């Protein structure tokens, strides 16, 4: 870890105080990994191209201010630096000297072409962890292809099993593969930092976005290997248990029911007035229950359709059966459980005033994370950060005039 200026520290008790991260990645997976580290106290410096990171203009905006940027670049200092220029490369090499982590997602070979490959960076700083987050990894026949989360959701096997049986493969309407990869990258970075405490050296983390999604598919690989079976699309149903679906209530809301545990399945059927199913020989197995999903869905669905969401939820809770309402974001903002967990936090923004978005994703009892500020204005921290590496006011002005910062 590196020494940190007390003025820059995230606050006493932050788990990752003293860890310096240079985030030169764009869009989602790499930057979100950096966000997670920043949430728990790492000093994250976001390095943008002088024209601005693509996320600034991606998705919804208010008064010309990108909202996704505010969430994704929280807890980061923002500087501009054109790494394709000799001056930008030299400045970045100076920054690497006291960094712990660099996160990048350029196509393989780009950093090397700029004179910023791992061989160069590790010579400057042998303790550096270089996290390389790309669509297909650093080698192999597809490594040079442009890679996005959508492609990973398709190639991982996820889309093939998602959707109705008679419908097309279905992609998620948000960056699922990017989010999963970001969580995996953050774990990989922390693993490499822990190993460094033993070896004294950093290393390269090579993360292909197509791989973490494959991991999430659970036993599908070994099932195919051993049985030659491929999982079909089943909509909201499961091949491993039933009833398991979404059901519409009398007041037009939707609820989700899960019966992964045998005892819960029995409670549900007794609750909906169909205890005779419990005595059927096939009911004792989740996989066998799934073969009777039509019957079970009809029984559960017709009972739920006669009641409001509140009545259904109350009855399921009283029976100790598993149910959840199907929420939209407006529900999350007002739900008492989310409020108790402080899942949505409020922070002051220099451009938009008070704004609300997701809080840190988990709680530590001794070293809690915190959202300290939202994504900053472009180049807000140029003078402070670059000044610490010998870039004076006159040089900074000259670099800005030439489009390097």
mmCIF file of C-alpha atoms in Angstrom:
data_model
loop_
_atom_site.group_PDB
_atom_site.id
_atom_site.type_symbol
_atom_site.label_atom_id
_atom_site.label_comp_id
_atom_site.label_asym_id
_atom_site.label_seq_id
_atom_site.Cartn_x
_atom_site.Cartn_y
_atom_site.Cartn_z
ATOM 1 C CA UNK A 1 0.000 0.000 0.000
ATOM 2 C CA UNK A 2 1.110 3.592 -0.425
ATOM 3 C CA UNK A 3 1.373 6.501 1.933
ATOM 4 C CA UNK A 4 -1.683 8.735 1.678
ATOM 5 C CA UNK A 5 -1.946 12.431 2.372
ATOM 6 C CA UNK A 6 -4.217 12.809 5.409
ATOM 7 C CA UNK A 7 -6.237 15.371 3.479
ATOM 8 C CA UNK A 8 -6.951 12.744 0.834
ATOM 9 C CA UNK A 9 -7.832 9.922 3.205
ATOM 10 C CA UNK A 10 -11.346 8.584 2.902
ATOM 11 C CA UNK A 11 -11.791 8.915 6.644
ATOM 12 C CA UNK A 12 -10.604 7.029 9.695
ATOM 13 C CA UNK A 13 -11.673 3.438 9.640
ATOM 14 C CA UNK A 14 -12.026 3.026 5.867
ATOM 15 C CA UNK A 15 -10.968 -0.499 4.932
ATOM 16 C CA UNK A 16 -8.895 0.473 1.883
ATOM 17 C CA UNK A 17 -7.239 3.637 3.158
ATOM 18 C CA UNK A 18 -3.824 3.909 1.532
ATOM 19 C CA UNK A 19 -4.704 1.974 -1.630
ATOM 20 C CA UNK A 20 -4.238 4.151 -4.720
ATOM 21 C CA UNK A 21 -6.125 3.153 -7.862
ATOM 22 C CA UNK A 22 -5.721 4.622 -11.348
ATOM 23 C CA UNK A 23 -8.933 4.006 -13.283
ATOM 24 C CA UNK A 24 -8.232 4.422 -17.007
ATOM 25 C CA UNK A 25 -11.072 2.134 -18.117
ATOM 26 C CA UNK A 26 -14.207 3.306 -19.921
ATOM 27 C CA UNK A 27 -17.883 2.440 -19.806
ATOM 28 C CA UNK A 28 -18.893 -0.098 -17.193
ATOM 29 C CA UNK A 29 -17.091 -3.224 -15.960
ATOM 30 C CA UNK A 30 -13.649 -1.762 -15.230
ATOM 31 C CA UNK A 31 -14.915 1.558 -13.871
ATOM 32 C CA UNK A 32 -17.459 -0.166 -11.622
ATOM 33 C CA UNK A 33 -14.700 -2.315 -10.150
ATOM 34 C CA UNK A 34 -12.863 0.914 -9.304
ATOM 35 C CA UNK A 35 -16.077 2.343 -7.834
ATOM 36 C CA UNK A 36 -16.382 -0.608 -5.469
ATOM 37 C CA UNK A 37 -12.801 -0.085 -4.259
ATOM 38 C CA UNK A 38 -13.467 3.620 -3.794
ATOM 39 C CA UNK A 39 -16.599 2.883 -1.774
ATOM 40 C CA UNK A 40 -14.413 1.299 0.887
ATOM 41 C CA UNK A 41 -11.776 4.019 1.048
ATOM 42 C CA UNK A 42 -9.371 3.506 -1.845
ATOM 43 C CA UNK A 43 -8.010 6.721 -3.374
ATOM 44 C CA UNK A 44 -9.348 6.354 -6.916
ATOM 45 C CA UNK A 45 -8.169 8.691 -9.657
ATOM 46 C CA UNK A 46 -10.358 8.581 -12.747
ATOM 47 C CA UNK A 47 -8.266 9.338 -15.835
ATOM 48 C CA UNK A 48 -10.437 10.475 -18.761
ATOM 49 C CA UNK A 49 -9.688 11.404 -22.326
ATOM 50 C CA UNK A 50 -9.904 15.227 -22.546
ATOM 51 C CA UNK A 51 -13.131 14.926 -24.542
ATOM 52 C CA UNK A 52 -14.720 13.156 -21.571
ATOM 53 C CA UNK A 53 -15.561 9.597 -20.614
ATOM 54 C CA UNK A 54 -18.344 8.022 -22.748
ATOM 55 C CA UNK A 55 -20.420 7.385 -19.618
ATOM 56 C CA UNK A 56 -20.897 11.137 -19.200
ATOM 57 C CA UNK A 57 -23.269 11.072 -22.183
ATOM 58 C CA UNK A 58 -24.587 7.526 -21.807
ATOM 59 C CA UNK A 59 -28.179 7.097 -20.689
ATOM 60 C CA UNK A 60 -30.411 9.670 -19.027
ATOM 61 C CA UNK A 61 -29.279 13.200 -18.202
ATOM 62 C CA UNK A 62 -30.623 16.231 -16.371
ATOM 63 C CA UNK A 63 -29.721 19.755 -17.431
ATOM 64 C CA UNK A 64 -27.045 18.243 -19.651
ATOM 65 C CA UNK A 65 -25.470 16.337 -16.758
ATOM 66 C CA UNK A 66 -25.165 12.550 -17.207
ATOM 67 C CA UNK A 67 -26.814 10.684 -14.360
ATOM 68 C CA UNK A 68 -25.061 7.347 -14.868
ATOM 69 C CA UNK A 69 -21.739 9.139 -14.479
ATOM 70 C CA UNK A 70 -22.794 10.490 -11.077
ATOM 71 C CA UNK A 71 -23.298 6.991 -9.715
ATOM 72 C CA UNK A 72 -20.480 5.181 -11.532
ATOM 73 C CA UNK A 73 -17.772 7.757 -10.788
ATOM 74 C CA UNK A 74 -18.625 8.420 -7.168
ATOM 75 C CA UNK A 75 -15.723 8.599 -4.720
ATOM 76 C CA UNK A 76 -13.290 9.231 -7.590
ATOM 77 C CA UNK A 77 -11.071 12.202 -8.344
ATOM 78 C CA UNK A 78 -11.448 13.220 -11.978
ATOM 79 C CA UNK A 79 -8.562 14.238 -14.214
ATOM 80 C CA UNK A 80 -8.173 14.477 -17.972
ATOM 81 C CA UNK A 81 -5.108 13.105 -19.721
ATOM 82 C CA UNK A 82 -4.612 11.935 -23.300
ATOM 83 C CA UNK A 83 -2.640 8.705 -22.957
ATOM 84 C CA UNK A 84 -2.055 8.572 -26.713
ATOM 85 C CA UNK A 85 0.372 11.504 -26.475
ATOM 86 C CA UNK A 86 4.009 11.332 -25.323
ATOM 87 C CA UNK A 87 3.329 13.963 -22.655
ATOM 88 C CA UNK A 88 0.309 12.050 -21.362
ATOM 89 C CA UNK A 89 2.267 8.813 -21.299
ATOM 90 C CA UNK A 90 5.142 10.361 -19.383
ATOM 91 C CA UNK A 91 2.784 11.891 -16.834
ATOM 92 C CA UNK A 92 0.985 8.577 -16.408
ATOM 93 C CA UNK A 93 4.261 6.735 -15.848
ATOM 94 C CA UNK A 94 4.981 9.176 -13.030
ATOM 95 C CA UNK A 95 1.584 8.455 -11.528
ATOM 96 C CA UNK A 96 2.168 4.703 -11.683
ATOM 97 C CA UNK A 97 5.253 5.022 -9.459
ATOM 98 C CA UNK A 98 3.176 5.299 -6.282
ATOM 99 C CA UNK A 99 -0.016 3.525 -7.415
ATOM 100 C CA UNK A 100 -1.215 0.170 -6.167
ATOM 101 C CA UNK A 101 -3.663 -0.669 -8.948
ATOM 102 C CA UNK A 102 -4.263 0.287 -12.577
ATOM 103 C CA UNK A 103 -7.595 -0.752 -14.112
ATOM 104 C CA UNK A 104 -7.817 -0.675 -17.920
ATOM 105 C CA UNK A 105 -10.075 -2.118 -20.619
ATOM 106 C CA UNK A 106 -8.422 -1.174 -23.898
ATOM 107 C CA UNK A 107 -8.071 -3.782 -26.610
ATOM 108 C CA UNK A 108 -5.029 -6.015 -26.023
ATOM 109 C CA UNK A 109 -1.877 -4.346 -27.278
ATOM 110 C CA UNK A 110 -3.070 -0.769 -26.834
ATOM 111 C CA UNK A 111 -1.127 -0.069 -23.646
ATOM 112 C CA UNK A 112 1.924 -1.715 -25.162
ATOM 113 C CA UNK A 113 1.650 0.517 -28.237
ATOM 114 C CA UNK A 114 1.620 3.540 -25.930
ATOM 115 C CA UNK A 115 4.694 2.359 -24.048
ATOM 116 C CA UNK A 116 2.535 1.557 -21.004
ATOM 117 C CA UNK A 117 2.568 -2.232 -21.084
ATOM 118 C CA UNK A 118 3.004 -4.320 -17.966
ATOM 119 C CA UNK A 119 6.706 -4.750 -18.659
ATOM 120 C CA UNK A 120 7.191 -0.983 -18.505
ATOM 121 C CA UNK A 121 4.819 -0.311 -15.617
ATOM 122 C CA UNK A 122 6.182 -3.130 -13.462
ATOM 123 C CA UNK A 123 9.702 -1.878 -14.043
ATOM 124 C CA UNK A 124 8.595 1.474 -12.640
ATOM 125 C CA UNK A 125 6.598 -0.098 -9.810
ATOM 126 C CA UNK A 126 7.117 -3.832 -9.164
ATOM 127 C CA UNK A 127 4.259 -3.804 -6.625
ATOM 128 C CA UNK A 128 1.681 -2.645 -9.164
ATOM 129 C CA UNK A 129 -1.443 -4.725 -9.833
ATOM 130 C CA UNK A 130 -2.564 -4.238 -13.434
ATOM 131 C CA UNK A 131 -6.217 -5.248 -13.898
ATOM 132 C CA UNK A 132 -7.063 -5.811 -17.562
ATOM 133 C CA UNK A 133 -10.824 -6.147 -18.125
ATOM 134 C CA UNK A 134 -11.723 -6.969 -21.736
ATOM 135 C CA UNK A 135 -14.453 -8.756 -23.615
ATOM 136 C CA UNK A 136 -12.429 -11.840 -24.515
ATOM 137 C CA UNK A 137 -9.185 -11.693 -22.548
ATOM 138 C CA UNK A 138 -5.606 -10.924 -23.511
ATOM 139 C CA UNK A 139 -5.034 -13.883 -25.840
ATOM 140 C CA UNK A 140 -6.939 -16.346 -28.014
ATOM 141 C CA UNK A 141 -8.575 -16.004 -31.444
ATOM 142 C CA UNK A 142 -11.180 -13.457 -30.279
ATOM 143 C CA UNK A 143 -8.940 -11.283 -28.110
ATOM 144 C CA UNK A 144 -8.754 -8.489 -30.683
ATOM 145 C CA UNK A 145 -12.511 -8.201 -31.107
ATOM 146 C CA UNK A 146 -14.476 -5.353 -29.549
ATOM 147 C CA UNK A 147 -16.197 -6.735 -26.483
ATOM 148 C CA UNK A 148 -19.295 -5.575 -24.629
ATOM 149 C CA UNK A 149 -21.435 -7.034 -21.880
ATOM 150 C CA UNK A 150 -24.216 -7.843 -24.348
ATOM 151 C CA UNK A 151 -21.873 -10.153 -26.247
ATOM 152 C CA UNK A 152 -20.902 -11.868 -23.000
ATOM 153 C CA UNK A 153 -24.546 -12.369 -22.054
ATOM 154 C CA UNK A 154 -25.053 -14.041 -25.424
ATOM 155 C CA UNK A 155 -21.865 -16.137 -25.555
ATOM 156 C CA UNK A 156 -21.882 -17.243 -21.918
ATOM 157 C CA UNK A 157 -25.012 -19.360 -22.323
ATOM 158 C CA UNK A 158 -27.119 -16.951 -20.265
ATOM 159 C CA UNK A 159 -29.334 -15.672 -23.094
ATOM 160 C CA UNK A 160 -29.919 -19.196 -24.427
ATOM 161 C CA UNK A 161 -31.693 -20.244 -21.216
ATOM 162 C CA UNK A 162 -33.518 -16.946 -20.626
ATOM 163 C CA UNK A 163 -37.000 -16.329 -21.979
ATOM 164 C CA UNK A 164 -40.159 -18.291 -22.660
ATOM 165 C CA UNK A 165 -39.859 -21.828 -24.107
ATOM 166 C CA UNK A 166 -41.409 -20.792 -27.419
ATOM 167 C CA UNK A 167 -39.738 -17.370 -27.509
ATOM 168 C CA UNK A 168 -36.310 -16.091 -28.556
ATOM 169 C CA UNK A 169 -33.205 -16.019 -26.358
ATOM 170 C CA UNK A 170 -33.547 -12.987 -24.105
ATOM 171 C CA UNK A 171 -30.963 -10.397 -23.096
ATOM 172 C CA UNK A 172 -31.211 -8.474 -19.807
ATOM 173 C CA UNK A 173 -32.254 -4.804 -20.083
ATOM 174 C CA UNK A 174 -29.244 -3.649 -18.062
ATOM 175 C CA UNK A 175 -25.514 -4.324 -17.869
ATOM 176 C CA UNK A 176 -25.638 -7.703 -16.140
ATOM 177 C CA UNK A 177 -22.370 -9.110 -17.501
ATOM 178 C CA UNK A 178 -20.579 -5.822 -16.832
ATOM 179 C CA UNK A 179 -21.824 -5.766 -13.248
ATOM 180 C CA UNK A 180 -20.877 -9.374 -12.590
ATOM 181 C CA UNK A 181 -17.460 -8.758 -14.143
ATOM 182 C CA UNK A 182 -16.951 -5.648 -12.014
ATOM 183 C CA UNK A 183 -17.637 -7.592 -8.822
ATOM 184 C CA UNK A 184 -15.290 -10.333 -10.010
ATOM 185 C CA UNK A 185 -12.585 -7.831 -10.954
ATOM 186 C CA UNK A 186 -12.789 -6.137 -7.567
ATOM 187 C CA UNK A 187 -12.379 -9.549 -5.915
ATOM 188 C CA UNK A 188 -9.463 -10.351 -8.223
ATOM 189 C CA UNK A 189 -7.755 -7.074 -7.404
ATOM 190 C CA UNK A 190 -8.090 -7.657 -3.675
ATOM 191 C CA UNK A 191 -6.773 -11.206 -4.150
ATOM 192 C CA UNK A 192 -3.724 -9.845 -5.976
ATOM 193 C CA UNK A 193 -3.142 -7.205 -3.291
ATOM 194 C CA UNK A 194 -3.302 -9.865 -0.606
ATOM 195 C CA UNK A 195 -0.816 -12.037 -2.523
ATOM 196 C CA UNK A 196 1.467 -9.006 -2.795
ATOM 197 C CA UNK A 197 1.713 -8.849 0.972
ATOM 198 C CA UNK A 198 3.331 -12.288 0.811
ATOM 199 C CA UNK A 199 5.415 -11.973 -2.358
ATOM 200 C CA UNK A 200 6.197 -8.267 -2.437
ATOM 201 C CA UNK A 201 5.251 -8.106 -6.115
ATOM 202 C CA UNK A 202 2.195 -7.127 -8.065
ATOM 203 C CA UNK A 203 0.824 -9.045 -11.022
ATOM 204 C CA UNK A 204 -1.559 -8.894 -13.981
ATOM 205 C CA UNK A 205 -5.241 -9.673 -13.566
ATOM 206 C CA UNK A 206 -6.635 -10.829 -16.926
ATOM 207 C CA UNK A 207 -10.432 -10.848 -16.791
ATOM 208 C CA UNK A 208 -12.505 -11.721 -19.861
ATOM 209 C CA UNK A 209 -16.082 -10.514 -19.422
ATOM 210 C CA UNK A 210 -17.386 -13.711 -21.061
ATOM 211 C CA UNK A 211 -16.094 -15.859 -18.172
ATOM 212 C CA UNK A 212 -17.743 -14.659 -14.914
ATOM 213 C CA UNK A 213 -21.169 -15.157 -16.516
ATOM 214 C CA UNK A 214 -20.257 -18.772 -17.314
ATOM 215 C CA UNK A 215 -19.363 -19.268 -13.654
ATOM 216 C CA UNK A 216 -22.816 -18.071 -12.611
ATOM 217 C CA UNK A 217 -24.493 -20.787 -14.655
ATOM 218 C CA UNK A 218 -23.749 -23.248 -11.862
ATOM 219 C CA UNK A 219 -23.912 -26.957 -12.756
ATOM 220 C CA UNK A 220 -24.704 -26.504 -16.437
ATOM 221 C CA UNK A 221 -21.154 -27.255 -17.594
ATOM 222 C CA UNK A 222 -20.773 -30.447 -15.589
ATOM 223 C CA UNK A 223 -24.307 -31.522 -16.502
ATOM 224 C CA UNK A 224 -23.468 -31.182 -20.172
ATOM 225 C CA UNK A 225 -20.130 -32.933 -19.667
ATOM 226 C CA UNK A 226 -21.542 -35.888 -17.773
ATOM 227 C CA UNK A 227 -25.053 -36.222 -19.204
ATOM 228 C CA UNK A 228 -24.928 -34.374 -22.509
ATOM 229 C CA UNK A 229 -27.946 -32.323 -21.439
ATOM 230 C CA UNK A 230 -28.537 -28.659 -22.267
ATOM 231 C CA UNK A 231 -30.785 -26.502 -20.107
ATOM 232 C CA UNK A 232 -33.820 -25.266 -22.071
ATOM 233 C CA UNK A 233 -35.629 -21.965 -21.757
ATOM 234 C CA UNK A 234 -38.364 -22.280 -19.126
ATOM 235 C CA UNK A 235 -39.537 -18.701 -18.657
ATOM 236 C CA UNK A 236 -40.009 -17.981 -14.952
ATOM 237 C CA UNK A 237 -40.224 -21.655 -14.130
ATOM 238 C CA UNK A 238 -37.409 -23.825 -12.837
ATOM 239 C CA UNK A 239 -36.473 -27.348 -13.859
ATOM 240 C CA UNK A 240 -35.560 -28.049 -10.242
ATOM 241 C CA UNK A 241 -38.689 -27.082 -8.297
ATOM 242 C CA UNK A 242 -42.288 -25.897 -8.518
ATOM 243 C CA UNK A 243 -44.322 -23.867 -7.916
ATOM 244 C CA UNK A 244 -41.854 -21.185 -8.918
ATOM 245 C CA UNK A 245 -43.188 -18.287 -10.947
ATOM 246 C CA UNK A 246 -44.585 -14.779 -10.891
ATOM 247 C CA UNK A 247 -48.287 -14.407 -10.227
ATOM 248 C CA UNK A 248 -50.656 -11.484 -10.624
ATOM 249 C CA UNK A 249 -52.713 -10.291 -7.668
ATOM 250 C CA UNK A 250 -56.271 -8.963 -7.674
ATOM 251 C CA UNK A 251 -55.074 -5.351 -7.570
ATOM 252 C CA UNK A 252 -52.844 -5.774 -10.623
ATOM 253 C CA UNK A 253 -49.521 -6.225 -8.814
ATOM 254 C CA UNK A 254 -47.122 -9.108 -9.307
ATOM 255 C CA UNK A 255 -45.470 -11.371 -6.730
ATOM 256 C CA UNK A 256 -42.760 -14.016 -7.034
ATOM 257 C CA UNK A 257 -42.985 -17.351 -5.233
ATOM 258 C CA UNK A 258 -40.088 -19.726 -4.603
ATOM 259 C CA UNK A 259 -40.275 -23.273 -3.245
ATOM 260 C CA UNK A 260 -36.658 -24.406 -3.378
ATOM 261 C CA UNK A 261 -37.118 -26.053 0.033
ATOM 262 C CA UNK A 262 -39.497 -29.018 0.268
ATOM 263 C CA UNK A 263 -41.031 -27.728 3.515
ATOM 264 C CA UNK A 264 -41.833 -24.392 1.871
ATOM 265 C CA UNK A 265 -43.500 -26.115 -1.074
ATOM 266 C CA UNK A 266 -45.715 -28.019 1.324
ATOM 267 C CA UNK A 267 -46.642 -24.860 3.229
ATOM 268 C CA UNK A 268 -47.562 -23.058 0.012
ATOM 269 C CA UNK A 269 -49.919 -25.775 -1.167
ATOM 270 C CA UNK A 270 -51.627 -25.990 2.206
ATOM 271 C CA UNK A 271 -51.948 -22.203 2.288
ATOM 272 C CA UNK A 272 -53.673 -22.066 -1.093
ATOM 273 C CA UNK A 273 -56.111 -24.788 -0.087
ATOM 274 C CA UNK A 274 -54.650 -27.658 -2.103
ATOM 275 C CA UNK A 275 -53.103 -29.963 0.541
ATOM 276 C CA UNK A 276 -53.905 -33.029 -1.560
ATOM 277 C CA UNK A 277 -50.922 -32.245 -3.772
ATOM 278 C CA UNK A 278 -48.578 -32.758 -0.823
ATOM 279 C CA UNK A 279 -49.648 -36.395 -0.591
ATOM 280 C CA UNK A 280 -48.844 -37.143 -4.221
ATOM 281 C CA UNK A 281 -45.722 -39.344 -4.604
ATOM 282 C CA UNK A 282 -44.208 -36.929 -7.115
ATOM 283 C CA UNK A 283 -44.508 -33.956 -4.760
ATOM 284 C CA UNK A 284 -41.596 -35.156 -2.594
ATOM 285 C CA UNK A 285 -39.042 -34.216 -5.299
ATOM 286 C CA UNK A 286 -38.401 -30.735 -6.635
ATOM 287 C CA UNK A 287 -37.562 -32.067 -10.093
ATOM 288 C CA UNK A 288 -40.746 -34.136 -10.149
ATOM 289 C CA UNK A 289 -42.812 -31.186 -8.944
ATOM 290 C CA UNK A 290 -41.404 -29.206 -11.865
ATOM 291 C CA UNK A 291 -42.970 -31.763 -14.243
ATOM 292 C CA UNK A 292 -46.353 -30.830 -12.759
ATOM 293 C CA UNK A 293 -45.801 -27.078 -12.953
ATOM 294 C CA UNK A 294 -49.014 -26.466 -14.899
ATOM 295 C CA UNK A 295 -51.151 -27.929 -12.123
ATOM 296 C CA UNK A 296 -49.234 -26.234 -9.339
ATOM 297 C CA UNK A 297 -49.160 -22.854 -11.079
ATOM 298 C CA UNK A 298 -52.911 -23.004 -11.641
ATOM 299 C CA UNK A 299 -53.539 -23.735 -7.967
ATOM 300 C CA UNK A 300 -51.227 -21.016 -6.660
ATOM 301 C CA UNK A 301 -52.079 -18.493 -9.367
ATOM 302 C CA UNK A 302 -55.836 -18.749 -8.956
ATOM 303 C CA UNK A 303 -55.558 -18.301 -5.173
ATOM 304 C CA UNK A 304 -53.311 -15.253 -5.526
ATOM 305 C CA UNK A 305 -55.515 -13.726 -8.242
ATOM 306 C CA UNK A 306 -58.396 -13.480 -5.754
ATOM 307 C CA UNK A 307 -56.418 -11.362 -3.275
ATOM 308 C CA UNK A 308 -54.552 -8.071 -3.138
ATOM 309 C CA UNK A 309 -50.777 -7.959 -2.927
ATOM 310 C CA UNK A 310 -50.975 -6.951 0.716
ATOM 311 C CA UNK A 311 -53.304 -9.830 1.559
ATOM 312 C CA UNK A 312 -51.163 -12.336 -0.318
ATOM 313 C CA UNK A 313 -47.922 -11.168 1.282
ATOM 314 C CA UNK A 314 -49.415 -11.176 4.767
ATOM 315 C CA UNK A 315 -50.805 -14.704 4.344
ATOM 316 C CA UNK A 316 -47.508 -16.066 2.982
ATOM 317 C CA UNK A 317 -45.528 -14.484 5.818
ATOM 318 C CA UNK A 318 -47.928 -15.931 8.390
ATOM 319 C CA UNK A 319 -47.447 -19.368 6.817
ATOM 320 C CA UNK A 320 -43.649 -18.930 6.755
ATOM 321 C CA UNK A 321 -43.666 -19.374 2.972
ATOM 322 C CA UNK A 322 -41.317 -17.547 0.595
ATOM 323 C CA UNK A 323 -42.745 -14.661 -1.405
ATOM 324 C CA UNK A 324 -41.637 -11.233 -2.624
ATOM 325 C CA UNK A 325 -43.370 -8.431 -4.488
ATOM 326 C CA UNK A 326 -42.052 -7.648 -7.968
ATOM 327 C CA UNK A 327 -40.649 -4.168 -7.402
ATOM 328 C CA UNK A 328 -39.899 -1.237 -9.622
ATOM 329 C CA UNK A 329 -37.310 1.327 -8.538
ATOM 330 C CA UNK A 330 -40.031 3.538 -7.035
ATOM 331 C CA UNK A 331 -40.920 0.675 -4.678
ATOM 332 C CA UNK A 332 -37.299 0.255 -3.611
ATOM 333 C CA UNK A 333 -37.149 3.935 -2.651
ATOM 334 C CA UNK A 334 -40.058 3.533 -0.210
ATOM 335 C CA UNK A 335 -39.735 -0.057 1.057
ATOM 336 C CA UNK A 336 -39.078 -0.186 4.830
ATOM 337 C CA UNK A 337 -36.503 -2.981 4.553
ATOM 338 C CA UNK A 338 -34.452 -1.069 2.005
ATOM 339 C CA UNK A 339 -34.829 2.033 4.168
ATOM 340 C CA UNK A 340 -33.553 0.130 7.210
ATOM 341 C CA UNK A 341 -30.531 -1.053 5.219
ATOM 342 C CA UNK A 342 -30.032 2.449 3.735
ATOM 343 C CA UNK A 343 -29.753 0.851 0.305
ATOM 344 C CA UNK A 344 -30.527 4.192 -1.341
ATOM 345 C CA UNK A 345 -28.358 7.044 -0.093
ATOM 346 C CA UNK A 346 -28.500 10.812 -0.573
ATOM 347 C CA UNK A 347 -25.406 12.856 -1.434
ATOM 348 C CA UNK A 348 -24.884 16.482 -2.386
ATOM 349 C CA UNK A 349 -23.745 17.126 -5.935
ATOM 350 C CA UNK A 350 -22.006 20.294 -7.103
ATOM 351 C CA UNK A 351 -24.122 20.379 -10.278
ATOM 352 C CA UNK A 352 -27.487 18.869 -9.370
ATOM 353 C CA UNK A 353 -27.808 19.423 -5.626
ATOM 354 C CA UNK A 354 -29.027 16.507 -3.448
ATOM 355 C CA UNK A 355 -29.232 13.289 -5.465
ATOM 356 C CA UNK A 356 -30.144 9.721 -4.530
ATOM 357 C CA UNK A 357 -28.708 6.471 -5.820
ATOM 358 C CA UNK A 358 -27.442 3.075 -4.623
ATOM 359 C CA UNK A 359 -25.371 2.990 -1.451
ATOM 360 C CA UNK A 360 -22.297 0.786 -0.931
ATOM 361 C CA UNK A 361 -23.226 -2.852 -1.645
ATOM 362 C CA UNK A 362 -22.374 -4.408 1.736
ATOM 363 C CA UNK A 363 -21.800 -3.404 5.334
ATOM 364 C CA UNK A 364 -18.630 -3.966 7.368
ATOM 365 C CA UNK A 365 -19.028 -3.686 11.122
ATOM 366 C CA UNK A 366 -15.608 -2.128 11.828
ATOM 367 C CA UNK A 367 -14.567 -0.452 8.562
ATOM 368 C CA UNK A 368 -17.759 0.560 6.763
ATOM 369 C CA UNK A 369 -17.821 1.964 3.274
ATOM 370 C CA UNK A 370 -19.324 5.308 2.365
ATOM 371 C CA UNK A 371 -20.385 7.354 -0.650
ATOM 372 C CA UNK A 372 -18.434 10.553 -0.045
ATOM 373 C CA UNK A 373 -19.207 12.420 -3.276
ATOM 374 C CA UNK A 374 -20.830 11.689 -6.669
ATOM 375 C CA UNK A 375 -19.110 11.682 -10.053
ATOM 376 C CA UNK A 376 -17.267 15.017 -10.395
ATOM 377 C CA UNK A 377 -17.097 17.558 -13.196
ATOM 378 C CA UNK A 378 -14.670 16.770 -15.999
ATOM 379 C CA UNK A 379 -11.116 17.652 -14.994
ATOM 380 C CA UNK A 380 -12.152 18.941 -11.599
ATOM 381 C CA UNK A 381 -9.054 17.550 -9.902
ATOM 382 C CA UNK A 382 -6.460 18.232 -12.609
ATOM 383 C CA UNK A 383 -4.550 20.861 -10.652
ATOM 384 C CA UNK A 384 -4.512 18.902 -7.395
ATOM 385 C CA UNK A 385 -3.660 15.469 -8.772
ATOM 386 C CA UNK A 386 -1.318 16.397 -11.611
ATOM 387 C CA UNK A 387 0.304 19.076 -9.476
ATOM 388 C CA UNK A 388 1.353 16.324 -7.073
ATOM 389 C CA UNK A 389 3.314 14.771 -9.942
ATOM 390 C CA UNK A 390 5.170 17.937 -10.916
ATOM 391 C CA UNK A 391 2.762 19.432 -13.435
ATOM 392 C CA UNK A 392 2.707 23.134 -12.567
ATOM 393 C CA UNK A 393 0.055 25.685 -13.451
ATOM 394 C CA UNK A 394 1.854 26.947 -16.568
ATOM 395 C CA UNK A 395 2.485 23.450 -17.882
ATOM 396 C CA UNK A 396 -1.093 22.465 -17.122
ATOM 397 C CA UNK A 397 -2.371 25.442 -19.107
ATOM 398 C CA UNK A 398 -0.091 24.526 -22.016
ATOM 399 C CA UNK A 399 -1.252 20.895 -21.950
ATOM 400 C CA UNK A 400 -4.875 22.022 -21.895
ATOM 401 C CA UNK A 401 -4.318 24.313 -24.872
ATOM 402 C CA UNK A 402 -2.853 21.399 -26.822
ATOM 403 C CA UNK A 403 -5.723 19.040 -25.894
ATOM 404 C CA UNK A 404 -3.589 16.723 -23.759
ATOM 405 C CA UNK A 405 -5.562 17.431 -20.582
#
